[in-house]
PDB file of C-alpha atoms in Angstrom:
ATOM      1  CA  UNK A   8      -5.839   7.115  54.635  1.00  0.00           C
ATOM      2  CA  UNK A   9      -7.784   9.831  51.407  1.00  0.00           C
ATOM      3  CA  UNK A  10      -3.423   9.895  50.208  1.00  0.00           C
ATOM      4  CA  UNK A  11      -4.217   6.400  49.674  1.00  0.00           C
ATOM      5  CA  UNK A  12      -7.979   7.268  48.641  1.00  0.00           C
ATOM      6  CA  UNK A  13      -5.724   9.086  45.841  1.00  0.00           C
ATOM      7  CA  UNK A  14      -3.531   6.489  44.787  1.00  0.00           C
ATOM      8  CA  UNK A  15      -5.640   3.130  44.787  1.00  0.00           C
ATOM      9  CA  UNK A  16      -7.943   5.957  41.472  1.00  0.00           C
ATOM     10  CA  UNK A  17      -4.065   7.362  39.827  1.00  0.00           C
ATOM     11  CA  UNK A  18      -2.985   3.530  39.936  1.00  0.00           C
ATOM     12  CA  UNK A  19      -6.145   2.289  38.074  1.00  0.00           C
ATOM     13  CA  UNK A  20      -6.408   5.197  36.305  1.00  0.00           C
ATOM     14  CA  UNK A  21      -2.746   4.322  34.960  1.00  0.00           C
ATOM     15  CA  UNK A  22      -4.109   1.247  34.246  1.00  0.00           C
ATOM     16  CA  UNK A  23      -6.648   2.190  32.343  1.00  0.00           C
ATOM     17  CA  UNK A  24      -3.986   4.554  30.423  1.00  0.00           C
ATOM     18  CA  UNK A  25      -1.859   0.833  29.524  1.00  0.00           C
ATOM     19  CA  UNK A  26      -3.999  -0.956  27.976  1.00  0.00           C
ATOM     20  CA  UNK A  27      -4.838   1.882  25.454  1.00  0.00           C
ATOM     21  CA  UNK A  28      -1.723   2.195  25.186  1.00  0.00           C
ATOM     22  CA  UNK A  29      -1.485  -1.324  23.605  1.00  0.00           C
ATOM     23  CA  UNK A  30      -5.027  -1.523  21.818  1.00  0.00           C
ATOM     24  CA  UNK A  31      -3.607   1.667  20.249  1.00  0.00           C
ATOM     25  CA  UNK A  32      -0.298   0.236  18.862  1.00  0.00           C
ATOM     26  CA  UNK A  33      -2.697  -3.278  17.829  1.00  0.00           C
ATOM     27  CA  UNK A  34      -4.097  -1.351  15.991  1.00  0.00           C
ATOM     28  CA  UNK A  35      -1.648   0.187  14.148  1.00  0.00           C
ATOM     29  CA  UNK A  36      -0.293  -3.305  13.051  1.00  0.00           C
ATOM     30  CA  UNK A  37      -3.788  -4.479  11.691  1.00  0.00           C
ATOM     31  CA  UNK A  38      -4.301  -0.731   9.991  1.00  0.00           C
ATOM     32  CA  UNK A  39      -4.484  -1.171   6.535  1.00  0.00           C
ATOM     33  CA  UNK A  40      -4.560   2.224   4.656  1.00  0.00           C
ATOM     34  CA  UNK A  41      -7.187   2.454   2.060  1.00  0.00           C
ATOM     35  CA  UNK A  42      -7.595   5.632   0.674  1.00  0.00           C
ATOM     36  CA  UNK A  43      -3.502   5.723   0.726  1.00  0.00           C
ATOM     37  CA  UNK A  44      -3.043   2.414  -1.222  1.00  0.00           C
ATOM     38  CA  UNK A  45      -5.830   3.737  -3.925  1.00  0.00           C
ATOM     39  CA  UNK A  46      -3.831   6.811  -3.933  1.00  0.00           C
ATOM     40  CA  UNK A  47      -0.339   4.834  -4.229  1.00  0.00           C
ATOM     41  CA  UNK A  48      -2.186   2.688  -7.134  1.00  0.00           C
ATOM     42  CA  UNK A  49      -3.416   5.186  -8.988  1.00  0.00           C
ATOM     43  CA  UNK A  50      -0.457   6.397  -9.459  1.00  0.00           C
ATOM     44  CA  UNK A  51       1.391   3.954 -10.266  1.00  0.00           C
ATOM     45  CA  UNK A  52      -0.763   3.353 -13.171  1.00  0.00           C
ATOM     46  CA  UNK A  53      -0.976   6.937 -14.939  1.00  0.00           C
ATOM     47  CA  UNK A  54       2.986   6.467 -14.438  1.00  0.00           C
ATOM     48  CA  UNK A  55       2.720   2.812 -16.302  1.00  0.00           C
ATOM     49  CA  UNK A  56      -0.326   3.726 -18.687  1.00  0.00           C
ATOM     50  CA  UNK A  57       1.847   6.911 -20.252  1.00  0.00           C
ATOM     51  CA  UNK A  58       4.929   5.384 -20.210  1.00  0.00           C
ATOM     52  CA  UNK A  59       3.643   2.517 -22.678  1.00  0.00           C
ATOM     53  CA  UNK A  60       2.689   4.622 -24.287  1.00  0.00           C
ATOM     54  CA  UNK A  61       4.256   7.191 -24.913  1.00  0.00           C
ATOM     55  CA  UNK A  62       7.502   3.822 -24.403  1.00  0.00           C
ATOM     56  CA  UNK A  63       9.517   5.107 -21.863  1.00  0.00           C
ATOM     57  CA  UNK A  64      10.370   2.293 -19.010  1.00  0.00           C
ATOM     58  CA  UNK A  65      11.183   4.342 -16.309  1.00  0.00           C
ATOM     59  CA  UNK A  66       9.158   5.482 -13.173  1.00  0.00           C
ATOM     60  CA  UNK A  67       9.538   7.708 -10.930  1.00  0.00           C
ATOM     61  CA  UNK A  68       7.371   8.048  -7.475  1.00  0.00           C
ATOM     62  CA  UNK A  69       8.111  10.445  -4.941  1.00  0.00           C
ATOM     63  CA  UNK A  70       9.900   8.470  -1.884  1.00  0.00           C
ATOM     64  CA  UNK A  71       7.998   9.517   1.687  1.00  0.00           C
ATOM     65  CA  UNK A  72       8.442  12.333   2.843  1.00  0.00           C
ATOM     66  CA  UNK A  73       9.529  12.529   6.955  1.00  0.00           C
ATOM     67  CA  UNK A  74       7.199  14.134   8.610  1.00  0.00           C
ATOM     68  CA  UNK A  75       8.573  17.522   9.569  1.00  0.00           C
ATOM     69  CA  UNK A  76       7.166  17.086  13.916  1.00  0.00           C
ATOM     70  CA  UNK A  77       8.756  14.001  14.027  1.00  0.00           C
ATOM     71  CA  UNK A  78      11.551  13.956  16.681  1.00  0.00           C
ATOM     72  CA  UNK A  79      14.636  11.837  15.983  1.00  0.00           C
ATOM     73  CA  UNK A  80      15.346   8.491  17.838  1.00  0.00           C
ATOM     74  CA  UNK A  81      18.494  10.229  19.631  1.00  0.00           C
ATOM     75  CA  UNK A  82      16.719  13.158  19.936  1.00  0.00           C
ATOM     76  CA  UNK A  83      12.735  12.410  21.333  1.00  0.00           C
ATOM     77  CA  UNK A  84      12.179  11.102  24.836  1.00  0.00           C
ATOM     78  CA  UNK A  85      10.967   7.071  25.523  1.00  0.00           C
ATOM     79  CA  UNK A  86       7.698   7.043  26.422  1.00  0.00           C
ATOM     80  CA  UNK A  87       8.638   4.870  29.111  1.00  0.00           C
ATOM     81  CA  UNK A  88      11.695   6.326  30.553  1.00  0.00           C
ATOM     82  CA  UNK A  89      13.250   5.316  33.421  1.00  0.00           C
ATOM     83  CA  UNK A  90      11.309   7.222  35.612  1.00  0.00           C
ATOM     84  CA  UNK A  91      13.650   8.995  38.968  1.00  0.00           C
ATOM     85  CA  UNK A  92      13.198   8.311  42.451  1.00  0.00           C
ATOM     86  CA  UNK A  93      11.109  10.501  43.370  1.00  0.00           C
ATOM     87  CA  UNK A  94       8.789   9.960  40.293  1.00  0.00           C
ATOM     88  CA  UNK A  95       5.211  10.758  41.577  1.00  0.00           C
ATOM     89  CA  UNK A  96       1.303   8.891  39.911  1.00  0.00           C
ATOM     90  CA  UNK A  97       0.535  12.116  38.306  1.00  0.00           C
ATOM     91  CA  UNK A  98       4.590  11.670  36.130  1.00  0.00           C
ATOM     92  CA  UNK A  99       3.508   7.966  35.132  1.00  0.00           C
ATOM     93  CA  UNK A 100      -0.289   9.179  34.671  1.00  0.00           C
ATOM     94  CA  UNK A 101       1.584  11.496  32.505  1.00  0.00           C
ATOM     95  CA  UNK A 102       3.860   9.166  30.473  1.00  0.00           C
ATOM     96  CA  UNK A 103       1.041   6.829  29.607  1.00  0.00           C
ATOM     97  CA  UNK A 104      -0.951   9.587  28.567  1.00  0.00           C
ATOM     98  CA  UNK A 105       1.612  10.820  26.113  1.00  0.00           C
ATOM     99  CA  UNK A 106       2.404   6.241  25.616  1.00  0.00           C
ATOM    100  CA  UNK A 107      -1.598   6.552  23.887  1.00  0.00           C
ATOM    101  CA  UNK A 108      -1.144   9.699  22.457  1.00  0.00           C
ATOM    102  CA  UNK A 109       2.512   8.477  20.136  1.00  0.00           C
ATOM    103  CA  UNK A 110       0.551   5.276  19.410  1.00  0.00           C
ATOM    104  CA  UNK A 111      -2.814   7.776  18.612  1.00  0.00           C
ATOM    105  CA  UNK A 112      -0.473   9.795  16.214  1.00  0.00           C
ATOM    106  CA  UNK A 113       1.440   7.090  14.691  1.00  0.00           C
ATOM    107  CA  UNK A 114      -1.343   5.271  13.348  1.00  0.00           C
ATOM    108  CA  UNK A 115      -2.300   8.672  12.138  1.00  0.00           C
ATOM    109  CA  UNK A 116       0.731   8.256  10.061  1.00  0.00           C
ATOM    110  CA  UNK A 117       1.158   5.038   9.141  1.00  0.00           C
ATOM    111  CA  UNK A 118      -2.453   5.423   7.294  1.00  0.00           C
ATOM    112  CA  UNK A 119      -1.599   8.947   5.074  1.00  0.00           C
ATOM    113  CA  UNK A 120       0.940   7.561   3.244  1.00  0.00           C
ATOM    114  CA  UNK A 121       2.325   4.083   1.851  1.00  0.00           C
ATOM    115  CA  UNK A 122       6.504   3.892   1.643  1.00  0.00           C
ATOM    116  CA  UNK A 123       6.791   2.583  -2.620  1.00  0.00           C
ATOM    117  CA  UNK A 124      10.441   4.309  -2.918  1.00  0.00           C
ATOM    118  CA  UNK A 125      12.062   0.715  -2.065  1.00  0.00           C
ATOM    119  CA  UNK A 126      14.219  -0.481  -4.261  1.00  0.00           C
ATOM    120  CA  UNK A 127      12.020  -3.726  -4.203  1.00  0.00           C
ATOM    121  CA  UNK A 128       9.579  -1.679  -5.662  1.00  0.00           C
ATOM    122  CA  UNK A 129      10.980   0.164  -8.339  1.00  0.00           C
ATOM    123  CA  UNK A 130      12.672  -2.541  -9.403  1.00  0.00           C
ATOM    124  CA  UNK A 131       8.789  -4.200  -9.717  1.00  0.00           C
ATOM    125  CA  UNK A 132       7.243  -1.160 -11.388  1.00  0.00           C
ATOM    126  CA  UNK A 133      10.381  -1.159 -13.810  1.00  0.00           C
ATOM    127  CA  UNK A 134       9.660  -4.633 -14.767  1.00  0.00           C
ATOM    128  CA  UNK A 135       5.477  -3.679 -14.664  1.00  0.00           C
ATOM    129  CA  UNK A 136       5.993  -0.620 -16.984  1.00  0.00           C
ATOM    130  CA  UNK A 137       8.557  -2.184 -19.417  1.00  0.00           C
ATOM    131  CA  UNK A 138       6.484  -5.236 -20.278  1.00  0.00           C
ATOM    132  CA  UNK A 139       3.696  -3.087 -20.479  1.00  0.00           C
ATOM    133  CA  UNK A 140       5.095  -1.603 -22.997  1.00  0.00           C
ATOM    134  CA  UNK A 141       6.112  -5.272 -25.201  1.00  0.00           C
ATOM    135  CA  UNK A 142       1.922  -5.457 -25.270  1.00  0.00           C
ATOM    136  CA  UNK A 143       0.276  -2.498 -25.975  1.00  0.00           C
ATOM    137  CA  UNK A 144      -0.170  -4.228 -28.943  1.00  0.00           C
ATOM    138  CA  UNK A 145      -2.108  -7.198 -28.012  1.00  0.00           C
ATOM    139  CA  UNK A 146      -3.706  -4.933 -25.338  1.00  0.00           C
ATOM    140  CA  UNK A 147      -5.146  -2.452 -28.437  1.00  0.00           C
ATOM    141  CA  UNK A 148      -6.109  -5.343 -30.658  1.00  0.00           C
ATOM    142  CA  UNK A 149      -8.092  -6.621 -27.620  1.00  0.00           C
ATOM    143  CA  UNK A 150      -6.708  -9.533 -27.411  1.00  0.00           C
ATOM    144  CA  UNK A 151      -6.068  -9.733 -23.907  1.00  0.00           C
ATOM    145  CA  UNK A 152      -8.060  -7.033 -20.893  1.00  0.00           C
ATOM    146  CA  UNK A 153      -6.317  -6.318 -16.973  1.00  0.00           C
ATOM    147  CA  UNK A 154      -9.297  -8.323 -15.759  1.00  0.00           C
ATOM    148  CA  UNK A 155     -11.546  -6.582 -12.013  1.00  0.00           C
ATOM    149  CA  UNK A 156      -8.553  -9.201  -9.929  1.00  0.00           C
ATOM    150  CA  UNK A 157      -5.431  -6.371 -10.883  1.00  0.00           C
ATOM    151  CA  UNK A 158      -4.257  -9.721 -13.825  1.00  0.00           C
ATOM    152  CA  UNK A 159      -4.276  -9.395 -17.574  1.00  0.00           C
ATOM    153  CA  UNK A 160      -6.293 -12.681 -19.088  1.00  0.00           C
ATOM    154  CA  UNK A 161      -6.281 -13.535 -22.711  1.00  0.00           C
ATOM    155  CA  UNK A 162      -9.323 -12.018 -24.318  1.00  0.00           C
ATOM    156  CA  UNK A 163      -9.332 -12.946 -28.540  1.00  0.00           C
ATOM    157  CA  UNK A 164      -6.571 -14.607 -29.384  1.00  0.00           C
ATOM    158  CA  UNK A 165      -7.780 -14.477 -32.825  1.00  0.00           C
ATOM    159  CA  UNK A 166      -6.944 -10.588 -32.205  1.00  0.00           C
ATOM    160  CA  UNK A 167      -3.101 -12.098 -32.540  1.00  0.00           C
ATOM    161  CA  UNK A 168      -1.713 -13.162 -35.640  1.00  0.00           C
ATOM    162  CA  UNK A 169      -0.795 -16.353 -36.062  1.00  0.00           C
ATOM    163  CA  UNK A 170       2.914 -16.353 -35.590  1.00  0.00           C
ATOM    164  CA  UNK A 171       2.805 -14.507 -32.404  1.00  0.00           C
ATOM    165  CA  UNK A 172       0.202 -16.407 -30.727  1.00  0.00           C
ATOM    166  CA  UNK A 173       1.961 -19.838 -29.504  1.00  0.00           C
ATOM    167  CA  UNK A 174       3.341 -16.757 -27.350  1.00  0.00           C
ATOM    168  CA  UNK A 175       1.227 -14.704 -26.117  1.00  0.00           C
ATOM    169  CA  UNK A 176       0.195 -17.028 -23.336  1.00  0.00           C
ATOM    170  CA  UNK A 177       3.616 -17.173 -21.756  1.00  0.00           C
ATOM    171  CA  UNK A 178       4.341 -13.026 -22.042  1.00  0.00           C
ATOM    172  CA  UNK A 179       0.396 -12.740 -20.224  1.00  0.00           C
ATOM    173  CA  UNK A 180       1.648 -15.085 -17.267  1.00  0.00           C
ATOM    174  CA  UNK A 181       5.356 -13.084 -16.771  1.00  0.00           C
ATOM    175  CA  UNK A 182       2.693  -9.497 -17.359  1.00  0.00           C
ATOM    176  CA  UNK A 183       1.108 -11.343 -14.448  1.00  0.00           C
ATOM    177  CA  UNK A 184       4.062 -12.886 -11.959  1.00  0.00           C
ATOM    178  CA  UNK A 185       5.598  -9.281 -12.492  1.00  0.00           C
ATOM    179  CA  UNK A 186       2.052  -8.079 -11.723  1.00  0.00           C
ATOM    180  CA  UNK A 187       2.221 -10.186  -8.137  1.00  0.00           C
ATOM    181  CA  UNK A 188       5.954  -9.018  -7.593  1.00  0.00           C
ATOM    182  CA  UNK A 189       4.837  -5.386  -7.638  1.00  0.00           C
ATOM    183  CA  UNK A 190       1.919  -5.664  -5.384  1.00  0.00           C
ATOM    184  CA  UNK A 191       3.973  -8.212  -2.478  1.00  0.00           C
ATOM    185  CA  UNK A 192       6.945  -5.573  -3.551  1.00  0.00           C
ATOM    186  CA  UNK A 193       4.323  -2.368  -2.353  1.00  0.00           C
ATOM    187  CA  UNK A 194       3.236  -4.414   1.281  1.00  0.00           C
ATOM    188  CA  UNK A 195       6.665  -6.119   1.988  1.00  0.00           C
ATOM    189  CA  UNK A 196       7.976  -2.429   1.548  1.00  0.00           C
ATOM    190  CA  UNK A 197       5.591  -1.247   4.638  1.00  0.00           C
ATOM    191  CA  UNK A 198       6.034  -3.920   6.421  1.00  0.00           C
ATOM    192  CA  UNK A 199       2.917  -5.875   6.026  1.00  0.00           C
ATOM    193  CA  UNK A 200       3.306  -8.160   3.656  1.00  0.00           C
ATOM    194  CA  UNK A 201      -0.372  -9.780   4.508  1.00  0.00           C
ATOM    195  CA  UNK A 202      -1.375  -6.036   2.584  1.00  0.00           C
ATOM    196  CA  UNK A 203      -0.595  -7.807  -1.031  1.00  0.00           C
ATOM    197  CA  UNK A 204      -4.008  -9.014  -1.386  1.00  0.00           C
ATOM    198  CA  UNK A 205      -5.382  -5.561  -0.639  1.00  0.00           C
ATOM    199  CA  UNK A 206      -3.659  -3.654  -2.596  1.00  0.00           C
ATOM    200  CA  UNK A 207      -3.821  -6.798  -5.073  1.00  0.00           C
ATOM    201  CA  UNK A 208      -7.725  -4.572  -4.715  1.00  0.00           C
ATOM    202  CA  UNK A 209      -6.913  -1.258  -5.824  1.00  0.00           C
ATOM    203  CA  UNK A 210      -4.929  -1.689  -7.515  1.00  0.00           C
ATOM    204  CA  UNK A 211      -8.075  -3.676 -10.331  1.00  0.00           C
ATOM    205  CA  UNK A 212      -9.385  -0.611  -9.467  1.00  0.00           C
ATOM    206  CA  UNK A 213      -7.234   2.138 -11.074  1.00  0.00           C
ATOM    207  CA  UNK A 214      -6.112  -0.804 -14.084  1.00  0.00           C
ATOM    208  CA  UNK A 215     -10.171  -0.494 -14.217  1.00  0.00           C
ATOM    209  CA  UNK A 216     -10.985   2.809 -14.087  1.00  0.00           C
ATOM    210  CA  UNK A 217      -7.637   4.492 -16.004  1.00  0.00           C
ATOM    211  CA  UNK A 218      -7.176   2.038 -19.121  1.00  0.00           C
ATOM    212  CA  UNK A 219      -6.860   3.805 -22.139  1.00  0.00           C
ATOM    213  CA  UNK A 220      -9.652   4.094 -24.556  1.00  0.00           C
ATOM    214  CA  UNK A 221      -9.482   0.965 -27.316  1.00  0.00           C
ATOM    215  CA  UNK A 222      -8.487  -1.268 -23.562  1.00  0.00           C
ATOM    216  CA  UNK A 223     -10.853  -4.507 -22.280  1.00  0.00           C
ATOM    217  CA  UNK A 224     -11.426  -5.158 -18.883  1.00  0.00           C
ATOM    218  CA  UNK A 225     -13.917  -6.962 -17.477  1.00  0.00           C
ATOM    219  CA  UNK A 226     -16.887  -5.498 -15.004  1.00  0.00           C
ATOM    220  CA  UNK A 227     -17.338  -6.440 -11.115  1.00  0.00           C
ATOM    221  CA  UNK A 228     -19.750  -9.932 -13.517  1.00  0.00           C
ATOM    222  CA  UNK A 229     -16.343 -10.644 -15.336  1.00  0.00           C
ATOM    223  CA  UNK A 230     -18.147  -9.412 -18.179  1.00  0.00           C
ATOM    224  CA  UNK A 231     -15.299  -7.494 -20.980  1.00  0.00           C
ATOM    225  CA  UNK A 232     -16.206  -4.247 -22.017  1.00  0.00           C
ATOM    226  CA  UNK A 233     -14.571  -2.714 -24.336  1.00  0.00           C
ATOM    227  CA  UNK A 234     -12.787   1.354 -22.847  1.00  0.00           C
TER     228      UNK A 234
END
């Protein structure tokens, strides 16, 4: 009878461990790493501004380093490995506990950094940088500026020479498409296309906070101000 009670208790604990494991897995799927996104946005924005001012078209972002403690797929035993014939309740709990730990650890690793090294992200960044350089004179004159939603808008058409005025809206539209593509590619590279708008919010803060002196940016209420 005592043996049956122990087994029932262990079975209940096993169900609890399984529930925690599934909850941890869900957390990995829905958690947006805001701090990592802001860190990446700050890095990319710094590089775009620097390159535009220096006349460079190249952006270099260090690829995401593999965790030194993460075992390889071939070497790591599966948390759901089929037990042997003598696999008891204690061992079942051990495997379930390990699954919970791996899921929670996966959440922590996802929050630590974002992957920005994919070819699609690199191409998107190069396009943003090249167009930012082309638009440099219009930023400097105050004709255009960064909005509070991570894009660019025409602010003062009178600051543009008449011969160039007709082409500027198209340049602004093209640049906004490049910016939105960058945000989308970063989200896609990290397996979460739904993060695109949140990544855009992170970049919006960076574009405004790091804008060079003389650039015009929008405040939270939409008012324009010169850096």
